[in-house]
Coordinates of C-alpha atoms in Angstrom, one line a residue:
Chain U
M1 CA 67.2 133.0 109.1
E2 CA 70.8 133.1 110.4
Y3 CA 71.5 136.1 112.2
I4 CA 74.5 135.7 113.8
S5 CA 77.3 133.5 112.2
P6 CA 78.8 130.3 113.8
E7 CA 81.8 132.6 114.7
G8 CA 79.7 135.0 116.7
L9 CA 79.3 137.9 114.1
R10 CA 76.3 139.5 113.2
L11 CA 75.1 140.2 109.0
D12 CA 77.3 143.5 109.1
G13 CA 80.2 142.1 111.0
R14 CA 79.6 143.4 114.2
R15 CA 79.6 141.2 117.7
P16 CA 76.0 141.1 119.6
M17 CA 76.9 143.9 121.8
E18 CA 78.8 146.0 119.5
M19 CA 76.9 149.6 118.2
R20 CA 77.5 150.9 115.0
Q21 CA 79.9 153.7 114.2
L22 CA 78.5 156.9 115.5
H23 CA 79.4 160.3 114.1
A24 CA 77.6 163.5 115.1
E25 CA 78.0 167.2 113.8
L26 CA 76.7 170.2 115.4
G27 CA 75.6 174.0 113.8
V28 CA 74.9 172.3 110.3
I29 CA 72.0 174.4 109.4
A30 CA 72.9 178.3 109.6
K31 CA 69.3 179.8 109.7
A32 CA 68.4 177.5 113.0
D33 CA 69.0 178.4 116.4
G34 CA 70.1 175.1 117.1
S35 CA 70.8 172.0 114.5
A36 CA 72.6 168.6 114.5
T37 CA 73.5 166.1 112.6
F38 CA 73.8 162.3 114.1
E39 CA 74.6 159.0 112.1
M40 CA 74.3 155.7 113.5
G41 CA 76.2 153.4 111.1
N42 CA 74.0 154.0 107.7
T43 CA 71.1 155.8 109.4
K44 CA 71.7 159.6 109.0
V45 CA 69.3 162.3 110.5
V46 CA 69.4 166.0 110.7
A47 CA 67.2 168.0 113.4
A48 CA 66.8 171.5 113.8
V49 CA 65.5 173.8 116.4
Y50 CA 63.7 177.0 116.2
G51 CA 63.2 179.0 119.5
P52 CA 62.1 179.7 122.0
R53 CA 60.2 182.3 120.3
E54 CA 56.9 183.4 120.5
V55 CA 53.7 181.2 120.4
Q56 CA 52.6 181.0 116.4
N57 CA 49.2 180.4 117.4
R58 CA 48.0 182.2 120.3
S59 CA 45.1 179.5 121.3
Q60 CA 48.2 177.2 122.1
Q61 CA 50.0 179.4 124.4
L62 CA 50.7 177.9 127.6
Q63 CA 51.0 180.3 130.9
E64 CA 53.1 178.3 132.6
Q65 CA 55.3 176.4 130.4
A66 CA 56.6 176.5 126.7
L67 CA 55.1 174.7 124.1
V68 CA 57.1 171.9 122.5
R69 CA 56.4 170.7 118.9
C70 CA 58.0 168.5 116.9
E71 CA 57.8 167.1 113.1
Y72 CA 59.6 164.1 111.7
S73 CA 59.9 163.7 108.1
M74 CA 61.5 160.8 106.1
A75 CA 63.0 162.1 102.5
T76 CA 61.9 160.1 99.6
F77 CA 65.3 158.5 99.0
S78 CA 66.0 157.7 102.6
T79 CA 64.8 154.1 102.3
G80 CA 65.8 151.5 99.7
E81 CA 62.7 151.5 97.8
R82 CA 61.8 155.1 96.5
R83 CA 58.6 155.8 98.5
K84 CA 56.6 159.0 98.3
R85 CA 55.6 159.8 101.9
G86 CA 52.6 161.7 102.7
K87 CA 53.2 164.1 105.4
G88 CA 51.4 163.2 108.8
D89 CA 51.0 159.6 108.1
R90 CA 50.4 157.1 111.0
R91 CA 54.2 156.2 111.4
S92 CA 55.6 159.7 111.5
T93 CA 52.8 161.1 113.4
E94 CA 53.6 158.5 116.1
I95 CA 57.2 159.2 116.1
S96 CA 56.8 163.1 116.2
L97 CA 54.7 162.4 119.2
V98 CA 57.4 160.1 120.9
I99 CA 60.6 162.6 120.2
R100 CA 58.3 165.8 121.6
Q101 CA 57.5 163.5 124.8
T102 CA 60.8 162.7 125.0
M103 CA 62.4 166.2 124.8
E104 CA 59.6 167.8 126.9
S105 CA 60.5 165.7 129.7
A106 CA 64.3 166.6 129.1
I107 CA 63.6 170.7 128.7
L108 CA 63.1 173.0 131.5
T109 CA 59.9 174.0 130.2
H110 CA 58.8 176.1 133.5
L111 CA 62.0 178.5 132.6
L112 CA 60.1 179.6 129.1
P113 CA 56.7 180.2 129.9
R114 CA 54.6 181.7 126.8
S115 CA 57.1 180.6 124.1
Q116 CA 57.4 177.9 121.4
I117 CA 60.2 175.5 120.8
D118 CA 59.9 173.9 117.6
I119 CA 62.2 170.6 116.7
F120 CA 62.4 169.6 112.9
V121 CA 64.1 166.1 112.3
Q122 CA 64.5 164.9 108.8
V123 CA 65.7 161.2 108.1
L124 CA 68.2 161.3 105.1
Q125 CA 69.1 157.5 105.2
A126 CA 67.1 155.1 107.3
D127 CA 68.7 151.7 108.0
G128 CA 67.2 150.8 111.3
G129 CA 67.1 152.7 114.7
T130 CA 65.9 156.0 113.5
R131 CA 63.7 156.6 116.3
S132 CA 67.0 156.5 118.5
A133 CA 69.1 158.6 116.3
C134 CA 66.0 161.4 115.7
I135 CA 66.2 161.7 119.9
N136 CA 70.1 162.0 119.8
A137 CA 70.0 164.3 116.9
A138 CA 67.1 166.5 118.5
A139 CA 69.2 166.1 122.0
L140 CA 72.3 167.6 120.4
A141 CA 70.1 170.4 118.5
L142 CA 68.6 171.6 121.6
A143 CA 71.8 171.8 123.3
D144 CA 73.2 173.9 120.5
A145 CA 70.4 176.1 120.7
G146 CA 71.1 177.0 124.5
I147 CA 68.0 175.6 125.7
P148 CA 68.0 174.9 129.5
M149 CA 67.6 171.0 129.9
R150 CA 67.9 168.7 133.3
D151 CA 69.9 166.6 131.6
L152 CA 71.2 165.0 127.8
V153 CA 68.8 162.6 126.6
A154 CA 70.2 159.6 124.7
S155 CA 68.5 156.7 123.1
C156 CA 69.4 153.4 121.6
A157 CA 67.9 150.2 120.9
A158 CA 68.1 146.5 121.3
G159 CA 66.8 143.2 120.2
F160 CA 66.8 139.8 120.4
L161 CA 67.4 137.2 117.8
N162 CA 68.7 133.7 117.6
N163 CA 68.7 133.7 121.5
T164 CA 71.0 136.6 121.8
P165 CA 70.5 140.1 122.9
L166 CA 71.4 142.2 120.0
L167 CA 72.7 145.8 120.6
D168 CA 71.6 148.7 118.1
L169 CA 69.7 146.8 115.2
N170 CA 70.2 147.9 111.4
Y171 CA 67.1 147.7 109.1
T172 CA 67.5 143.6 108.6
E173 CA 67.8 142.8 111.8
D174 CA 64.6 145.0 112.7
S175 CA 62.8 143.5 110.3
G176 CA 63.9 140.0 111.3
G177 CA 60.3 140.0 113.5
G178 CA 62.2 139.7 116.8
P179 CA 61.3 142.2 119.7
D180 CA 62.7 145.9 119.3
V181 CA 63.3 147.5 122.6
T182 CA 64.1 151.4 122.3
V183 CA 65.0 153.5 125.2
G184 CA 66.1 156.6 126.0
V185 CA 67.8 157.6 129.2
F186 CA 69.0 160.7 131.2
P187 CA 72.6 159.5 131.7
K188 CA 73.3 161.8 134.9
L189 CA 70.1 161.3 136.6
D190 CA 70.2 157.7 135.8
K191 CA 66.5 157.6 134.8
I192 CA 64.5 156.3 131.8
S193 CA 62.5 158.6 129.8
L194 CA 61.2 156.5 127.1
L195 CA 60.7 152.9 126.8
Q196 CA 58.9 150.8 123.6
M197 CA 58.8 147.3 122.7
D198 CA 57.1 145.9 119.7
S199 CA 56.4 141.8 119.8
K200 CA 57.0 139.6 123.0
L201 CA 59.7 138.4 125.3
P202 CA 60.1 136.4 128.6
I203 CA 60.3 139.0 131.7
D204 CA 63.8 137.8 132.6
L205 CA 65.1 138.2 128.9
F206 CA 63.3 141.4 128.9
E207 CA 65.7 142.5 131.7
K208 CA 68.7 141.3 130.0
V209 CA 67.8 143.5 126.6
L210 CA 66.7 146.3 128.6
E211 CA 69.9 146.6 130.5
L212 CA 71.8 145.9 127.2
A213 CA 69.7 149.0 125.4
T214 CA 70.3 151.2 128.5
E215 CA 74.2 150.4 128.3
G216 CA 74.2 151.5 125.0
A217 CA 72.3 154.4 125.4
K218 CA 74.6 155.8 127.9
A219 CA 77.5 154.7 125.8
T220 CA 75.9 156.9 123.2
A221 CA 75.3 160.1 125.8
E222 CA 79.3 159.6 126.6
Y223 CA 79.9 160.1 122.9
M224 CA 77.3 162.9 122.5
R225 CA 79.0 164.7 125.6
E226 CA 82.4 164.7 123.9
R227 CA 81.2 166.2 120.6
L228 CA 79.4 169.3 122.4
S229 CA 82.5 169.8 124.7
E230 CA 84.8 169.8 121.6
N231 CA 82.2 171.8 119.7
T232 CA 82.4 174.1 122.9
R233 CA 86.1 174.3 122.9
Q234 CA 86.1 175.1 119.2
L235 CA 83.4 178.1 119.8
V236 CA 85.3 179.2 122.6
S237 CA 88.8 179.3 120.7
A238 CA 87.0 181.1 117.4
R239 CA 86.0 183.9 119.6
G240 CA 89.3 184.5 121.2
L241 CA 88.4 183.9 124.7
L242 CA 90.8 181.3 125.7
R243 CA 94.6 182.0 125.6
F244 CA 96.9 179.1 124.8
Chain N
M1 CA 60.3 185.0 106.5
V2 CA 62.7 188.0 106.6
G3 CA 61.5 191.1 108.7
L4 CA 63.7 194.1 107.4
S5 CA 63.4 197.9 108.8
A6 CA 63.4 200.6 106.5
A7 CA 67.0 201.6 107.0
E8 CA 68.0 198.3 106.1
R9 CA 65.8 197.7 102.9
V10 CA 67.4 201.4 101.4
Y11 CA 71.0 199.6 102.7
I12 CA 70.4 196.9 100.5
E13 CA 68.8 198.7 97.4
D14 CA 71.7 201.2 97.5
G15 CA 74.4 198.8 97.6
I16 CA 73.2 197.0 94.4
A17 CA 73.2 200.3 93.1
Q18 CA 76.6 200.9 93.7
D19 CA 77.4 197.3 92.8
L20 CA 78.7 196.3 96.4
R21 CA 76.2 193.8 98.2
L22 CA 76.0 193.1 101.7
D23 CA 78.5 190.1 101.5
G24 CA 80.9 192.4 99.2
R25 CA 80.1 190.8 96.2
G26 CA 79.3 192.4 92.7
R27 CA 75.9 192.3 90.9
Q28 CA 76.8 189.4 88.7
H29 CA 78.7 187.4 91.3
F30 CA 77.6 183.8 92.5
R31 CA 78.7 183.0 96.3
S32 CA 80.9 180.6 96.8
L33 CA 79.8 176.8 95.8
S34 CA 80.6 173.3 97.4
I35 CA 79.4 170.1 95.6
Q36 CA 79.9 166.7 97.2
T37 CA 78.6 163.7 95.1
G38 CA 77.6 160.3 96.3
V39 CA 76.2 161.5 99.7
I40 CA 73.2 158.9 99.5
P41 CA 74.4 155.4 99.2
Q42 CA 71.2 153.7 98.4
A43 CA 70.5 156.0 95.6
N44 CA 71.8 155.7 91.8
G45 CA 73.3 159.0 92.0
S46 CA 73.2 161.8 94.6
A47 CA 75.1 165.4 95.2
R48 CA 74.9 167.7 97.7
V49 CA 75.3 171.5 96.9
R50 CA 76.3 174.3 99.3
L51 CA 75.8 178.1 98.4
A52 CA 76.9 179.6 101.6
G53 CA 73.6 179.3 104.1
T54 CA 71.9 177.1 101.1
D55 CA 72.0 173.6 101.2
V56 CA 70.3 171.3 99.3
I57 CA 70.5 167.2 98.4
A58 CA 69.5 165.8 94.9
S59 CA 69.2 162.1 94.5
V60 CA 68.7 160.1 91.3
K61 CA 67.0 156.5 91.6
A62 CA 66.3 154.4 88.6
E63 CA 63.7 151.9 88.4
L64 CA 62.8 149.5 85.1
G65 CA 59.4 150.7 83.7
S66 CA 57.5 150.9 80.8
P67 CA 57.9 153.7 78.1
Q68 CA 54.8 156.2 77.5
P69 CA 52.1 155.2 75.1
G70 CA 52.6 158.2 72.9
R71 CA 56.7 158.0 72.8
P72 CA 57.6 154.4 72.6
G73 CA 61.1 155.0 72.1
C74 CA 61.8 157.3 75.3
G75 CA 62.8 156.5 79.0
N76 CA 61.0 158.6 81.6
M77 CA 62.4 161.3 83.8
F78 CA 60.1 162.6 86.9
I79 CA 61.3 165.6 89.3
S80 CA 59.9 166.3 92.7
V81 CA 61.0 168.7 95.2
E82 CA 60.4 168.7 98.9
C83 CA 61.2 171.5 101.5
S84 CA 62.1 170.1 104.6
P85 CA 60.9 172.4 107.5
T86 CA 64.6 172.1 109.0
A87 CA 65.1 175.0 106.4
A88 CA 62.4 177.4 108.0
P89 CA 59.2 176.6 110.2
E90 CA 56.9 177.6 107.4
F91 CA 57.6 174.4 105.4
E92 CA 56.0 172.4 108.5
G93 CA 53.0 170.4 108.0
K94 CA 51.5 171.4 104.4
G95 CA 53.2 174.4 104.7
G96 CA 55.9 173.9 102.1
E97 CA 53.3 172.3 99.3
D98 CA 53.2 175.6 97.4
T99 CA 56.9 176.1 97.2
N100 CA 57.7 172.4 96.9
L101 CA 55.4 172.6 93.5
E102 CA 56.6 175.8 92.3
L103 CA 60.5 174.6 92.6
A104 CA 59.4 171.3 90.8
K105 CA 58.0 172.8 88.1
A106 CA 60.7 175.0 87.3
L107 CA 63.2 172.1 87.1
Q108 CA 60.8 170.0 85.2
R109 CA 60.4 172.9 82.8
N110 CA 64.4 173.2 82.3
F111 CA 65.2 169.2 82.6
L112 CA 62.4 167.3 80.8
G113 CA 61.9 169.1 77.5
G114 CA 58.5 169.0 75.6
A115 CA 55.8 166.0 75.5
S116 CA 57.7 164.5 73.0
G117 CA 60.6 163.8 75.0
A118 CA 62.9 166.5 72.7
G119 CA 65.1 168.7 74.7
A120 CA 65.5 166.9 77.6
A121 CA 68.4 167.4 79.5
I122 CA 69.4 163.9 79.1
D123 CA 68.7 162.0 75.7
L124 CA 65.7 160.0 76.8
T125 CA 66.4 157.5 74.2
T126 CA 69.4 156.2 75.9
L127 CA 67.2 155.3 78.6
I128 CA 65.6 152.5 76.4
V129 CA 66.1 149.0 77.2
I130 CA 63.5 147.4 74.9
E131 CA 61.7 149.8 72.9
G132 CA 57.9 150.0 73.4
K133 CA 58.1 147.5 76.3
V134 CA 61.2 148.4 78.9
C135 CA 62.5 151.4 79.6
W136 CA 64.7 153.1 82.9
E137 CA 62.7 155.8 84.8
L138 CA 64.7 158.1 86.7
Y139 CA 63.3 159.7 89.6
I140 CA 64.8 162.9 90.4
D141 CA 64.3 164.1 94.2
G142 CA 65.2 167.3 95.4
L143 CA 65.4 168.4 99.2
V144 CA 66.1 171.8 100.8
L145 CA 67.6 171.4 104.3
S146 CA 68.7 175.1 104.9
S147 CA 67.6 177.8 103.0
D148 CA 69.4 181.4 102.3
G149 CA 68.0 182.3 99.2
N150 CA 68.6 181.2 95.2
I151 CA 67.2 177.4 96.4
L152 CA 66.1 177.0 92.3
D153 CA 69.7 177.5 91.4
A154 CA 71.6 175.1 94.1
L155 CA 68.7 172.6 93.0
S156 CA 69.7 172.8 89.4
I157 CA 73.6 172.5 90.3
A158 CA 72.6 169.5 92.6
V159 CA 70.5 167.7 90.0
K160 CA 73.3 168.3 87.2
A161 CA 76.1 166.9 89.6
A162 CA 73.7 163.8 90.9
L163 CA 73.1 163.4 87.2
S164 CA 76.7 163.1 86.7
N165 CA 77.4 160.9 89.8
T166 CA 74.5 158.4 88.3
G167 CA 75.6 154.7 87.5
I168 CA 72.7 152.7 85.6
P169 CA 73.0 148.9 86.0
K170 CA 73.8 147.0 82.6
V171 CA 71.2 145.1 81.4
Q172 CA 71.6 142.1 79.0
V173 CA 69.1 141.8 76.1
M174 CA 68.0 138.6 75.0
G175 CA 67.4 138.4 71.5
G176 CA 64.0 137.3 70.6
L177 CA 62.9 138.6 67.1
S178 CA 59.7 139.8 67.7
L179 CA 58.7 142.1 70.3
E180 CA 56.8 139.7 72.8
E181 CA 59.6 137.3 72.9
A182 CA 62.1 140.0 73.9
D183 CA 63.6 139.6 77.3
F184 CA 66.4 141.0 79.0
E185 CA 68.3 140.2 82.4
L186 CA 69.9 142.7 85.1
S187 CA 73.4 142.4 85.9
D188 CA 74.1 141.2 89.7
N189 CA 77.5 142.5 89.5
P190 CA 77.5 146.0 91.3
E191 CA 80.8 146.9 89.3
E192 CA 79.0 146.7 86.0
F193 CA 77.1 150.2 85.3
S194 CA 77.1 152.9 82.7
H195 CA 77.2 156.5 83.0
L196 CA 74.7 159.0 81.8
D197 CA 75.8 161.4 78.9
T198 CA 75.3 164.8 81.0
A199 CA 77.2 167.3 78.8
Q200 CA 73.8 169.2 77.6
V201 CA 72.6 169.2 81.5
P202 CA 72.1 172.8 81.8
V203 CA 72.1 175.1 85.0
T204 CA 69.8 177.6 86.2
V205 CA 70.6 181.3 86.8
T206 CA 68.3 183.3 88.8
I207 CA 68.3 186.8 87.9
S208 CA 66.5 189.0 90.6
K209 CA 65.5 192.6 89.7
V210 CA 66.0 195.2 92.8
G211 CA 64.8 198.5 92.2
R212 CA 66.4 199.6 89.0
Y213 CA 69.0 196.7 88.8
H214 CA 69.3 193.1 88.6
I215 CA 71.2 190.8 90.6
V216 CA 72.2 186.9 90.4
D217 CA 72.2 184.8 93.2
A218 CA 70.2 186.9 95.7
T219 CA 70.6 186.0 99.5
A220 CA 67.1 185.5 101.6
E221 CA 67.5 189.0 102.7
E222 CA 67.7 190.3 99.1
E223 CA 65.0 188.1 97.9
S224 CA 62.6 189.7 99.9
Q225 CA 63.4 193.0 98.1
V226 CA 63.0 191.6 94.8
S227 CA 60.0 192.7 92.4
S228 CA 60.4 190.1 90.0
A229 CA 63.0 187.3 88.7
V230 CA 63.8 185.3 85.6
S231 CA 65.3 182.1 85.9
V232 CA 67.6 181.1 83.0
A233 CA 68.4 177.5 82.3
V234 CA 71.6 177.4 80.4
N235 CA 73.6 174.8 78.7
S236 CA 77.4 174.3 78.4
K237 CA 76.9 175.6 74.7
G238 CA 75.1 178.6 75.5
L239 CA 71.7 177.8 74.4
I240 CA 68.3 178.5 76.6
C241 CA 66.9 175.4 77.8
G242 CA 64.0 177.0 79.7
L243 CA 62.8 180.3 81.3
T244 CA 60.6 181.0 84.3
K245 CA 59.7 184.3 85.6
S246 CA 58.4 185.0 88.9
G247 CA 57.5 187.7 91.3
T248 CA 54.4 190.2 90.9
A249 CA 55.8 193.1 88.8
G250 CA 55.6 193.5 85.1
L251 CA 59.0 193.9 83.2
D252 CA 59.6 195.9 80.3
P253 CA 60.8 193.3 77.0
S254 CA 63.8 195.1 76.7
I255 CA 65.0 194.8 80.6
L256 CA 63.5 191.2 80.0
M257 CA 66.1 190.8 77.2
D258 CA 68.9 192.3 78.8
M259 CA 68.2 190.0 81.9
I260 CA 68.4 187.0 79.9
S261 CA 71.4 188.0 78.3
V262 CA 73.0 188.4 81.8
G263 CA 71.8 185.0 82.9
K264 CA 73.3 183.3 79.7
R265 CA 76.8 185.2 80.0
V266 CA 76.7 184.3 83.8
G267 CA 75.1 180.9 83.6
L268 CA 78.1 180.1 80.8
K269 CA 80.6 181.1 83.4
T270 CA 78.6 178.9 86.3
I271 CA 78.5 176.0 84.1
S272 CA 82.1 175.5 83.7
S273 CA 83.2 176.2 87.3
V274 CA 80.1 173.6 88.3
E275 CA 81.5 171.1 85.9
T276 CA 84.7 171.3 87.3
D277 CA 83.6 171.0 90.6
I278 CA 81.6 168.1 89.7
A279 CA 85.0 166.4 88.3
A280 CA 86.9 167.1 91.4
A281 CA 84.2 165.9 93.7
E282 CA 84.0 162.7 91.5
R283 CA 87.7 162.4 91.9
T284 CA 87.9 162.8 95.8
L285 CA 84.8 160.1 95.9
E286 CA 87.1 157.6 93.8
A287 CA 90.2 158.2 96.1
E288 CA 88.1 157.4 99.4

């Protein structure tokens, strides 16, 4: 299948190294300690953070650090075909684990011993890159909850189709059978905390694709930081702390 | 779970007795409501409803299927509800299953009518493509994103708005004289669709009894003090389309009748404001 037109445009009209439109909002769920929505094109997810709070199940309590938990769920209407997904199927368990590990590496867990942090992500619309969108939403929700973190975590995916590296795959491109490299980065520390790839790719090309995905993740991080400082500015002026 | 001290409980109950609730409302007032339609592009119809801190989404997906054997002249409608753990950590894992089922059952009672398909919110005979063979099946899914009490009423309003927003693709039936020969073709033109007749779709109003008085649209704090509640589905003609009593305390029949009549009165007021809001939401959607 042709994923790139002779003019060099992708199926949704983007250039190969172009990301989809990003949109993020903070504090969307009133009762949660922190929450955020994150949109990448047609992919839309909501994340809510509860905690740090008392550990619910005593046997899981950690003396030295905080317990981080995560649950990923997809709404029945999130995909094109309506599908009733049971909770805890293999795919969502794996994604829950990936999000948990990525977030755990960012949170300064040793500052919050004997406490629990719950991260819940809910996919409302799935159009490729739900993994990345979930990580970005979870990072914003953690920041909104005021949980101490080493750095922001931002994630983006890249692929390789029709001999071209492509940034931020949508669902059609994702199902194209090519490799799909998802990375999560700490933008300020300049470190990679998550790396996944399906399918195979020659090593020199992999480097190129990885570099593209990392660049994408850093651009996402910049947007996230912008949204966070805008949100803080709004809070400051809402509380009358700032005099203009 | 809402943890309240004894003083807070007394404050809530006394406030209700004096017709002045925590957020300044009277006993029979709804919180301010916001409706947004067409929020899920991949569904045939969808709506998001916010009642202060309560936030729900309803989506309608239409698929072609076959009518049930007992009622060849009727299409099918299914309702399910899911409480996302984002609303409360208690809904994590299998924790929300009881609540999901309870809410779905209450909505089914109010929207689906009897087993014969009579009395449903949408005239099910309009969903027939070829009698006894092909019909539309409407899958209605509710998702609770955030909860601050009165989830059922918010869901019912979201379902009503999503049904008003629903577009059913046009189907061309090609004439064979007998049932076996009849065939159909789905239109590929996305501009060709029809809307459902949602004039008779009810909304649900839950009347909750706190102490000696009853209130509508209880918040999470108030819900923790409710002894029993009655959910009444009312349509725009003022007819009652479904009833669900919840809560463990028994009710005196005269009080029950009183609660139902309050439900009808508030329901009529709510339904007219909901219909104006839906029309406004549809207009902003078209303007975009």
